[in-house]
């Protein structure tokens, strides 16, 4: 549609250019004819007889010719300025008034022999306006044309040398041909002007259709955008709920698992070794406080407290030591390499996987021994958590495993797990990828 619109605009400008070229050719021929005829009259010594038929003394031949050509050149320049899109409305009005004045001057210099140049000014006026005003402007332009032509005829009728007087210098047969040519010039000019108007109206009509189509597309796009915004809002809400579920599950679940395991130990020790039970309760209290802090930070979208206070390696060692102390589970950390530089989101995922792996081993597997292996290989970092728990005959993905996979997916990582004399899970995180 846009291409068709541009083609119509180019075709319209081409017809306008043809109209301007044609009028320039007619002005040149008529002015040249009058100038040459006047020169012939002077050279044949018949100037006295010629002047007796005129109400005024005409301008010298060359002066009249160059005045006509200069006035037409000025008219074209004003028309180009008027059609320029970057002008203010007041400036265009002034230029259009100047166009009308130039038309009157040109018609006067041609001795009212040709008034078709007024149609150029009308074409410029029609070009600048759109929409519902178009029909009224067309009527106003035609009335303006009629007024200017008749005003010139009334004002200058007795102050010009008519074309018929110049044609009368020649033989009757030549006079007929000259008058026929003049009438043909005027008729062809009207035909070109009507063609321009038809193309202009067609272009405006198609432009209105194009704008209506664009408005419809814009409305459809707005509807889709609103639907997308609602869907994005629902997705954001779901994502936030999942994030909170993961964070609370990892922090609160880890803390409660340690507390439960520690309380079980206290129940056993409270009668036989009260002092050991008291120390165990103190560790449980610290675990609970630490869990509360992490839950609050999770709700506020903050990193775990340990990661804020220390490097990842130390934070992992701390969470292992605290869980071992509160739950009584023997945990061994095997370090085969740590990355030099990690993003904040990568550190948090590693921390949460260790945290969740320990929790699952104690809560579901009832493990008493856990081995956590952290290793660095070319292009990847891996964490393996193996326990001596009871394992499971059929592996079913629970809440914790699913959340670990969701966290790893954000880093393009992978989670594997299997049950063989206990339970083992392996998390792999590619290095250098978002």
CSV table of C-alpha atoms in Angstrom, one decimal:
chain,number,residue,atom,x,y,z
A,1,UNK,CA,0.0,0.0,0.0
A,2,UNK,CA,2.8,2.4,0.8
A,3,UNK,CA,4.5,1.6,-2.5
A,4,UNK,CA,1.2,2.3,-4.4
A,5,UNK,CA,0.8,5.6,-2.5
A,6,UNK,CA,4.4,6.7,-3.5
A,7,UNK,CA,3.8,5.8,-7.1
A,8,UNK,CA,0.6,7.9,-7.1
A,9,UNK,CA,2.5,10.8,-5.6
A,10,UNK,CA,5.2,10.5,-8.2
A,11,UNK,CA,2.6,10.3,-11.0
A,12,UNK,CA,0.9,13.4,-9.6
A,13,UNK,CA,4.1,15.4,-9.4
A,14,UNK,CA,4.9,14.3,-13.0
A,15,UNK,CA,1.6,15.6,-14.3
A,16,UNK,CA,2.1,18.8,-12.4
A,17,UNK,CA,5.6,19.2,-13.9
A,18,UNK,CA,4.1,18.5,-17.4
A,19,UNK,CA,1.5,21.2,-16.7
A,20,UNK,CA,4.2,23.7,-15.7
A,21,UNK,CA,6.3,22.8,-18.7
A,22,UNK,CA,3.4,23.1,-21.1
A,23,UNK,CA,2.4,26.5,-19.7
A,24,UNK,CA,6.0,27.7,-20.0
A,25,UNK,CA,6.1,26.6,-23.6
A,26,UNK,CA,2.8,28.4,-24.4
A,27,UNK,CA,4.0,31.6,-22.6
A,28,UNK,CA,7.3,31.4,-24.5
A,29,UNK,CA,5.5,30.9,-27.9
A,30,UNK,CA,2.9,33.7,-27.4
A,31,UNK,CA,5.4,36.2,-26.0
A,32,UNK,CA,7.8,35.3,-28.9
A,33,UNK,CA,5.1,35.7,-31.4
A,34,UNK,CA,4.1,39.1,-30.2
A,35,UNK,CA,7.7,40.2,-30.0
A,36,UNK,CA,8.5,39.0,-33.5
A,37,UNK,CA,5.3,40.5,-34.9
A,38,UNK,CA,6.1,43.8,-33.3
A,39,UNK,CA,9.6,43.8,-34.7
A,40,UNK,CA,8.2,43.0,-38.2
A,41,UNK,CA,5.8,45.9,-37.9
A,42,UNK,CA,8.7,48.3,-37.0
A,43,UNK,CA,10.9,47.0,-39.9
A,44,UNK,CA,8.1,47.3,-42.5
A,45,UNK,CA,7.4,50.9,-41.5
A,46,UNK,CA,3.8,50.2,-40.6
A,47,UNK,CA,4.0,51.1,-37.0
A,48,UNK,CA,1.8,54.2,-37.3
A,49,UNK,CA,-1.1,52.2,-38.8
A,50,UNK,CA,-0.6,49.5,-36.2
A,51,UNK,CA,-0.7,52.0,-33.3
A,52,UNK,CA,-3.9,53.6,-34.5
A,53,UNK,CA,-5.6,50.3,-33.8
A,54,UNK,CA,-4.4,50.1,-30.2
A,55,UNK,CA,-5.6,51.9,-27.1
A,56,UNK,CA,-2.1,52.2,-25.7
A,57,UNK,CA,1.5,52.1,-26.9
A,58,UNK,CA,2.9,48.5,-26.2
A,59,UNK,CA,6.1,47.8,-24.5
A,60,UNK,CA,9.2,47.4,-26.6
A,61,UNK,CA,9.4,44.0,-28.1
A,62,UNK,CA,12.4,42.6,-26.1
A,63,UNK,CA,11.2,44.2,-22.9
A,64,UNK,CA,7.8,42.7,-23.2
A,65,UNK,CA,9.3,39.3,-24.1
A,66,UNK,CA,11.7,39.2,-21.1
A,67,UNK,CA,9.0,40.5,-18.8
A,68,UNK,CA,6.7,37.6,-19.7
A,69,UNK,CA,9.5,35.0,-19.4
A,70,UNK,CA,10.7,36.5,-16.1
A,71,UNK,CA,7.2,36.6,-14.6
A,72,UNK,CA,6.6,33.0,-15.5
A,73,UNK,CA,10.0,32.0,-13.9
A,74,UNK,CA,9.0,33.8,-10.8
A,75,UNK,CA,5.6,32.1,-10.8
A,76,UNK,CA,7.3,28.6,-11.0
A,77,UNK,CA,9.6,29.6,-8.1
A,78,UNK,CA,6.7,30.7,-5.9
A,79,UNK,CA,4.8,27.5,-6.7
A,80,UNK,CA,7.7,25.4,-5.7
A,81,UNK,CA,8.0,27.3,-2.4
A,82,UNK,CA,4.3,27.0,-1.8
A,83,UNK,CA,4.3,23.3,-2.2
A,84,UNK,CA,7.3,22.9,0.1
A,85,UNK,CA,6.2,21.0,3.2
A,86,UNK,CA,8.3,22.8,5.8
A,87,UNK,CA,6.6,26.2,5.7
A,88,UNK,CA,4.2,27.7,8.1
A,89,UNK,CA,0.6,28.4,7.2
A,90,UNK,CA,1.0,32.2,7.3
A,91,UNK,CA,4.1,32.0,5.0
A,92,UNK,CA,2.2,29.8,2.5
A,93,UNK,CA,-0.7,32.3,2.4
A,94,UNK,CA,1.7,35.2,1.6
A,95,UNK,CA,3.3,33.1,-1.1
A,96,UNK,CA,-0.1,32.2,-2.6
A,97,UNK,CA,-1.0,35.9,-2.7
A,98,UNK,CA,2.3,36.6,-4.4
A,99,UNK,CA,1.4,33.8,-7.0
A,100,UNK,CA,-1.9,35.5,-7.8
A,101,UNK,CA,-0.1,38.9,-8.2
A,102,UNK,CA,2.5,37.3,-10.5
A,103,UNK,CA,-0.2,35.7,-12.5
A,104,UNK,CA,-1.9,39.1,-13.1
A,105,UNK,CA,1.5,40.6,-14.1
A,106,UNK,CA,2.2,37.8,-16.5
A,107,UNK,CA,-1.3,38.0,-18.1
A,108,UNK,CA,-0.8,41.8,-18.4
A,109,UNK,CA,2.6,41.3,-20.1
A,110,UNK,CA,1.0,38.8,-22.5
A,111,UNK,CA,-1.8,41.4,-23.3
A,112,UNK,CA,-4.4,39.0,-21.8
A,113,UNK,CA,-3.7,36.7,-24.7
A,114,UNK,CA,-3.4,33.7,-22.4
A,115,UNK,CA,-4.8,33.2,-18.9
A,116,UNK,CA,-4.1,29.5,-18.4
A,117,UNK,CA,-1.2,30.2,-15.9
A,118,UNK,CA,-3.9,30.9,-13.3
A,119,UNK,CA,-4.5,27.1,-13.2
A,120,UNK,CA,-1.0,26.6,-11.9
A,121,UNK,CA,-1.8,28.7,-8.8
A,122,UNK,CA,-5.1,26.7,-8.4
A,123,UNK,CA,-3.2,23.4,-8.6
A,124,UNK,CA,-0.8,24.6,-5.9
A,125,UNK,CA,-3.8,25.6,-3.7
A,126,UNK,CA,-5.4,22.2,-4.1
A,127,UNK,CA,-2.2,20.4,-3.4
A,128,UNK,CA,-1.8,21.8,0.1
A,129,UNK,CA,-5.2,20.9,1.6
A,130,UNK,CA,-6.8,17.6,2.5
A,131,UNK,CA,-9.9,16.0,3.8
A,132,UNK,CA,-13.4,17.4,3.9
A,133,UNK,CA,-12.2,20.9,2.9
A,134,UNK,CA,-11.2,19.5,-0.5
A,135,UNK,CA,-14.5,20.0,-2.3
A,136,UNK,CA,-15.1,23.5,-0.9
A,137,UNK,CA,-11.5,24.5,-1.8
A,138,UNK,CA,-12.1,23.2,-5.3
A,139,UNK,CA,-15.2,25.4,-5.6
A,140,UNK,CA,-13.3,28.3,-4.1
A,141,UNK,CA,-10.4,27.8,-6.4
A,142,UNK,CA,-12.6,27.8,-9.5
A,143,UNK,CA,-14.4,30.9,-8.3
A,144,UNK,CA,-11.0,32.5,-7.7
A,145,UNK,CA,-9.9,31.6,-11.2
A,146,UNK,CA,-13.0,33.1,-12.6
A,147,UNK,CA,-12.6,36.2,-10.6
A,148,UNK,CA,-8.9,36.7,-11.4
A,149,UNK,CA,-9.5,36.2,-15.1
A,150,UNK,CA,-12.5,38.5,-15.3
A,151,UNK,CA,-10.8,41.1,-13.1
A,152,UNK,CA,-7.8,41.2,-15.4
A,153,UNK,CA,-10.1,41.5,-18.4
A,154,UNK,CA,-12.0,44.4,-16.7
A,155,UNK,CA,-9.0,46.3,-15.4
A,156,UNK,CA,-6.5,45.8,-18.3
A,157,UNK,CA,-8.9,45.5,-21.2
A,158,UNK,CA,-8.2,49.1,-22.3
A,159,UNK,CA,-4.5,49.0,-21.3
A,160,UNK,CA,-3.3,46.1,-23.5
A,161,UNK,CA,-2.6,45.4,-27.1
A,162,UNK,CA,-5.0,42.5,-27.9
A,163,UNK,CA,-3.8,39.3,-29.5
A,164,UNK,CA,-6.3,39.8,-32.4
A,165,UNK,CA,-4.5,43.0,-33.4
A,166,UNK,CA,-1.2,41.2,-33.6
A,167,UNK,CA,-2.8,38.4,-35.7
A,168,UNK,CA,-4.5,41.0,-37.9
A,169,UNK,CA,-1.0,42.0,-39.3
A,170,UNK,CA,-1.0,38.7,-41.2
A,171,UNK,CA,-3.1,37.4,-44.1
A,172,UNK,CA,-6.7,36.2,-43.2
A,173,UNK,CA,-5.7,32.5,-43.7
A,174,UNK,CA,-2.8,32.9,-41.3
A,175,UNK,CA,-5.0,34.8,-38.8
A,176,UNK,CA,-7.4,31.8,-38.7
A,177,UNK,CA,-4.5,29.4,-38.0
A,178,UNK,CA,-3.1,31.6,-35.3
A,179,UNK,CA,-6.4,31.9,-33.5
A,180,UNK,CA,-6.9,28.2,-33.8
A,181,UNK,CA,-3.5,27.5,-32.3
A,182,UNK,CA,-4.2,29.9,-29.4
A,183,UNK,CA,-7.6,28.2,-28.7
A,184,UNK,CA,-5.9,24.8,-28.9
A,185,UNK,CA,-3.3,26.0,-26.3
A,186,UNK,CA,-6.0,27.0,-23.9
A,187,UNK,CA,-8.0,23.7,-24.5
A,188,UNK,CA,-5.0,21.5,-23.9
A,189,UNK,CA,-4.1,23.4,-20.8
A,190,UNK,CA,-7.6,22.8,-19.4
A,191,UNK,CA,-7.3,19.1,-20.3
A,192,UNK,CA,-4.0,18.8,-18.4
A,193,UNK,CA,-5.4,20.7,-15.4
A,194,UNK,CA,-8.5,18.4,-15.3
A,195,UNK,CA,-6.2,15.3,-15.5
A,196,UNK,CA,-4.2,16.8,-12.6
A,197,UNK,CA,-7.4,17.3,-10.5
A,198,UNK,CA,-8.5,13.7,-11.2
A,199,UNK,CA,-5.2,12.3,-10.1
A,200,UNK,CA,-5.2,14.6,-7.1
A,201,UNK,CA,-8.6,13.5,-5.9
A,202,UNK,CA,-7.7,9.9,-6.6
A,203,UNK,CA,-4.5,10.3,-4.6
A,204,UNK,CA,-6.3,11.9,-1.6
A,205,UNK,CA,-8.9,9.2,-1.7
A,206,UNK,CA,-6.3,6.5,-1.6
A,207,UNK,CA,-4.4,8.4,1.1
A,208,UNK,CA,-7.6,8.4,3.2
A,209,UNK,CA,-8.0,4.7,2.7
A,210,UNK,CA,-4.3,4.1,3.6
A,211,UNK,CA,-4.7,6.2,6.8
A,212,UNK,CA,-7.9,4.3,7.7
A,213,UNK,CA,-6.0,1.0,7.1
A,214,UNK,CA,-3.1,2.1,9.2
A,215,UNK,CA,-5.5,3.3,12.0
A,216,UNK,CA,-7.2,-0.2,11.9
A,217,UNK,CA,-3.8,-1.9,12.1
A,218,UNK,CA,-2.8,0.4,14.9
A,219,UNK,CA,-6.0,-0.4,16.8
A,220,UNK,CA,-5.4,-4.1,16.3
A,221,UNK,CA,-1.8,-3.7,17.5
A,222,UNK,CA,-3.1,-1.8,20.6
A,223,UNK,CA,-5.5,-4.6,21.3
A,224,UNK,CA,-2.7,-7.2,21.0
A,225,UNK,CA,-0.4,-5.0,23.1
A,226,UNK,CA,-3.0,-4.7,25.8
A,227,UNK,CA,-3.5,-8.5,25.7
A,228,UNK,CA,0.3,-8.9,25.8
A,229,UNK,CA,0.5,-6.5,28.8
A,230,UNK,CA,-2.1,-8.5,30.7
A,231,UNK,CA,-0.3,-11.8,29.9
A,232,UNK,CA,3.0,-10.3,30.8
A,233,UNK,CA,1.5,-9.1,34.1
A,234,UNK,CA,0.1,-12.6,34.8
A,235,UNK,CA,3.4,-14.1,33.8
A,236,UNK,CA,5.3,-11.7,36.1
A,237,UNK,CA,2.9,-12.6,39.0
A,238,UNK,CA,3.4,-16.3,38.4
A,239,UNK,CA,7.2,-15.9,38.1
A,240,UNK,CA,7.2,-13.9,41.4
A,241,UNK,CA,5.1,-16.5,43.1
A,242,UNK,CA,7.5,-19.2,41.9
A,243,UNK,CA,10.5,-17.2,43.0
A,244,UNK,CA,9.0,-16.7,46.5
A,245,UNK,CA,8.1,-20.4,46.7
A,246,UNK,CA,11.7,-21.4,45.7
A,247,UNK,CA,13.3,-19.0,48.2
A,248,UNK,CA,11.1,-19.8,51.1
A,249,UNK,CA,11.3,-23.5,50.3
A,250,UNK,CA,15.1,-23.4,50.2
A,251,UNK,CA,15.6,-21.2,53.2
A,252,UNK,CA,12.8,-22.2,55.5
A,253,UNK,CA,12.8,-25.8,54.5
A,254,UNK,CA,16.6,-26.0,55.1
A,255,UNK,CA,16.3,-24.3,58.4
A,256,UNK,CA,13.4,-26.4,59.6
A,257,UNK,CA,15.0,-29.6,58.5
A,258,UNK,CA,18.1,-28.8,60.6
A,259,UNK,CA,15.9,-27.8,63.6
A,260,UNK,CA,13.9,-31.0,63.4
A,261,UNK,CA,17.0,-33.1,63.1
A,262,UNK,CA,18.6,-31.2,66.1
A,263,UNK,CA,15.5,-31.6,68.2
A,264,UNK,CA,15.5,-35.3,67.6
A,265,UNK,CA,19.0,-35.4,68.9
A,266,UNK,CA,18.0,-33.3,71.9
A,267,UNK,CA,15.2,-35.7,72.8
A,268,UNK,CA,17.8,-38.5,73.0
A,269,UNK,CA,20.3,-36.5,74.9
A,270,UNK,CA,18.1,-34.5,77.3
A,271,UNK,CA,17.9,-37.3,79.9
A,272,UNK,CA,21.3,-38.9,79.6
A,273,UNK,CA,23.5,-35.9,78.8
A,274,UNK,CA,21.7,-32.6,79.6
A,275,UNK,CA,24.7,-30.5,79.0
A,276,UNK,CA,25.1,-31.8,75.4
A,277,UNK,CA,21.4,-31.3,74.8
A,278,UNK,CA,21.7,-27.7,76.0
A,279,UNK,CA,24.6,-27.0,73.6
A,280,UNK,CA,22.5,-28.6,70.8
A,281,UNK,CA,19.6,-26.3,71.6
A,282,UNK,CA,21.9,-23.3,71.3
A,283,UNK,CA,23.0,-24.4,67.9
A,284,UNK,CA,19.3,-24.9,66.9
A,285,UNK,CA,18.6,-21.4,68.1
A,286,UNK,CA,21.3,-19.9,65.9
A,287,UNK,CA,20.1,-21.9,63.0
A,288,UNK,CA,16.5,-20.6,63.5
A,289,UNK,CA,17.7,-17.0,63.7
A,290,UNK,CA,19.8,-17.4,60.6
A,291,UNK,CA,16.8,-18.9,58.8
A,292,UNK,CA,14.6,-16.0,59.8
A,293,UNK,CA,17.1,-13.5,58.4
A,294,UNK,CA,17.3,-15.4,55.1
A,295,UNK,CA,13.5,-15.6,54.7
A,296,UNK,CA,13.3,-11.9,55.2
A,297,UNK,CA,16.0,-11.3,52.6
A,298,UNK,CA,14.3,-13.7,50.2
A,299,UNK,CA,11.0,-11.7,50.4
A,300,UNK,CA,12.9,-8.5,49.7
A,301,UNK,CA,14.7,-10.1,46.7
A,302,UNK,CA,18.1,-9.9,48.4
A,303,UNK,CA,20.9,-12.4,48.2
A,304,UNK,CA,21.4,-14.8,51.1
A,305,UNK,CA,23.0,-13.2,54.1
A,306,UNK,CA,26.1,-15.4,53.9
A,307,UNK,CA,26.8,-14.4,50.3
A,308,UNK,CA,26.6,-10.7,51.3
A,309,UNK,CA,29.2,-11.1,54.1
A,310,UNK,CA,31.7,-13.5,52.6
A,311,UNK,CA,32.9,-15.2,49.3
A,312,UNK,CA,31.0,-18.1,47.9
A,313,UNK,CA,33.5,-20.7,49.0
A,314,UNK,CA,33.4,-19.6,52.6
A,315,UNK,CA,29.6,-19.3,52.5
A,316,UNK,CA,29.2,-22.9,51.2
A,317,UNK,CA,31.5,-24.1,54.0
A,318,UNK,CA,29.5,-22.2,56.6
A,319,UNK,CA,26.1,-23.5,55.4
A,320,UNK,CA,27.6,-27.1,55.5
A,321,UNK,CA,29.1,-26.6,59.0
A,322,UNK,CA,25.9,-25.1,60.4
A,323,UNK,CA,23.6,-27.8,58.9
A,324,UNK,CA,26.0,-30.5,60.2
A,325,UNK,CA,26.0,-29.0,63.7
A,326,UNK,CA,22.3,-28.5,64.0
A,327,UNK,CA,21.2,-31.8,62.4
A,328,UNK,CA,24.0,-34.1,63.5
A,329,UNK,CA,24.7,-35.3,60.0
A,330,UNK,CA,28.3,-36.0,59.1
A,331,UNK,CA,29.1,-33.9,56.0
A,332,UNK,CA,32.4,-34.0,54.0
A,333,UNK,CA,33.3,-31.2,51.5
A,334,UNK,CA,35.6,-32.2,48.6
A,335,UNK,CA,37.0,-29.2,46.8
A,336,UNK,CA,38.4,-29.9,43.3
A,337,UNK,CA,38.4,-26.3,42.1
A,338,UNK,CA,36.4,-23.1,42.3
A,339,UNK,CA,35.8,-20.5,39.6
A,340,UNK,CA,37.8,-17.2,39.9
A,341,UNK,CA,35.0,-14.9,39.0
A,342,UNK,CA,31.2,-15.6,39.2
A,343,UNK,CA,28.2,-13.4,38.7
A,344,UNK,CA,25.9,-12.8,41.6
A,345,UNK,CA,23.1,-14.9,40.2
A,346,UNK,CA,25.6,-17.8,39.6
A,347,UNK,CA,26.8,-17.6,43.2
A,348,UNK,CA,23.3,-17.7,44.5
A,349,UNK,CA,22.3,-20.7,42.4
A,350,UNK,CA,25.3,-22.7,43.6
A,351,UNK,CA,24.6,-21.7,47.3
A,352,UNK,CA,20.9,-22.7,47.0
A,353,UNK,CA,21.7,-26.0,45.3
A,354,UNK,CA,24.1,-27.0,48.1
A,355,UNK,CA,21.5,-25.9,50.7
A,356,UNK,CA,18.6,-27.8,49.0
A,357,UNK,CA,20.8,-30.9,48.4
A,358,UNK,CA,21.6,-31.2,52.1
A,359,UNK,CA,18.0,-30.6,53.1
A,360,UNK,CA,16.7,-33.3,50.8
A,361,UNK,CA,19.4,-35.8,51.9
A,362,UNK,CA,18.3,-35.4,55.5
A,363,UNK,CA,14.6,-34.9,55.2
A,364,UNK,CA,13.8,-37.5,52.5
A,365,UNK,CA,16.7,-39.9,52.6
A,366,UNK,CA,17.3,-39.9,56.4
A,367,UNK,CA,21.0,-39.8,55.6
A,368,UNK,CA,23.7,-39.7,58.2
A,369,UNK,CA,26.6,-39.1,55.9
A,370,UNK,CA,26.8,-36.7,53.0
A,371,UNK,CA,29.6,-35.9,50.6
A,372,UNK,CA,29.6,-32.6,48.7
A,373,UNK,CA,32.0,-32.4,45.8
A,374,UNK,CA,32.7,-29.1,44.0
A,375,UNK,CA,34.9,-29.2,40.9
A,376,UNK,CA,36.0,-27.0,38.0
A,377,UNK,CA,36.5,-28.4,34.5
A,378,UNK,CA,37.0,-26.6,31.2
A,379,UNK,CA,33.9,-24.7,30.4
A,380,UNK,CA,31.8,-25.8,33.4
A,381,UNK,CA,31.5,-25.9,37.2
A,382,UNK,CA,29.8,-28.9,38.8
A,383,UNK,CA,28.4,-29.8,42.3
A,384,UNK,CA,27.8,-33.4,43.3
A,385,UNK,CA,25.9,-34.3,46.5
A,386,UNK,CA,25.9,-37.9,47.5
A,387,UNK,CA,24.4,-39.4,50.6
A,388,UNK,CA,24.1,-42.8,52.3
A,389,UNK,CA,20.3,-42.5,52.8
A,390,UNK,CA,17.6,-45.0,51.9
A,391,UNK,CA,17.3,-43.7,48.3
A,392,UNK,CA,14.2,-44.5,46.4
A,393,UNK,CA,13.0,-47.3,44.1
A,394,UNK,CA,11.1,-45.0,41.8
A,395,UNK,CA,12.5,-41.5,41.2
A,396,UNK,CA,9.8,-38.8,41.2
A,397,UNK,CA,10.6,-35.2,40.9
A,398,UNK,CA,9.5,-33.3,43.9
A,399,UNK,CA,9.2,-29.6,44.8
A,400,UNK,CA,12.9,-29.2,45.7
A,401,UNK,CA,14.3,-30.9,42.6
A,402,UNK,CA,11.9,-28.9,40.3
A,403,UNK,CA,13.1,-25.6,41.8
A,404,UNK,CA,16.7,-26.6,41.4
A,405,UNK,CA,16.1,-27.3,37.7
A,406,UNK,CA,14.3,-23.9,37.4
A,407,UNK,CA,17.3,-22.1,38.9
A,408,UNK,CA,19.8,-24.0,36.7
A,409,UNK,CA,17.7,-23.3,33.5
A,410,UNK,CA,18.2,-19.5,34.1
A,411,UNK,CA,22.0,-20.2,33.7
A,412,UNK,CA,21.6,-22.8,30.9
A,413,UNK,CA,22.7,-25.4,33.4
A,414,UNK,CA,21.7,-29.0,33.9
A,415,UNK,CA,20.6,-31.2,36.8
A,416,UNK,CA,21.1,-35.0,37.0
A,417,UNK,CA,20.1,-37.4,39.8
A,418,UNK,CA,20.0,-41.1,40.5
A,419,UNK,CA,19.5,-43.5,43.4
A,420,UNK,CA,22.2,-46.1,44.0
A,421,UNK,CA,23.1,-47.0,47.6
A,422,UNK,CA,21.7,-43.7,48.6
A,423,UNK,CA,20.8,-40.7,46.5
A,424,UNK,CA,23.1,-38.6,44.3
A,425,UNK,CA,22.5,-35.4,42.4
A,426,UNK,CA,24.8,-33.5,40.1
A,427,UNK,CA,24.4,-29.9,39.0
A,428,UNK,CA,26.4,-28.5,36.1
A,429,UNK,CA,26.8,-24.8,35.3
A,430,UNK,CA,28.5,-23.6,32.1
A,431,UNK,CA,31.0,-20.9,32.7
A,432,UNK,CA,30.9,-17.7,30.6
A,433,UNK,CA,27.3,-18.0,29.5
A,434,UNK,CA,24.3,-16.0,30.5
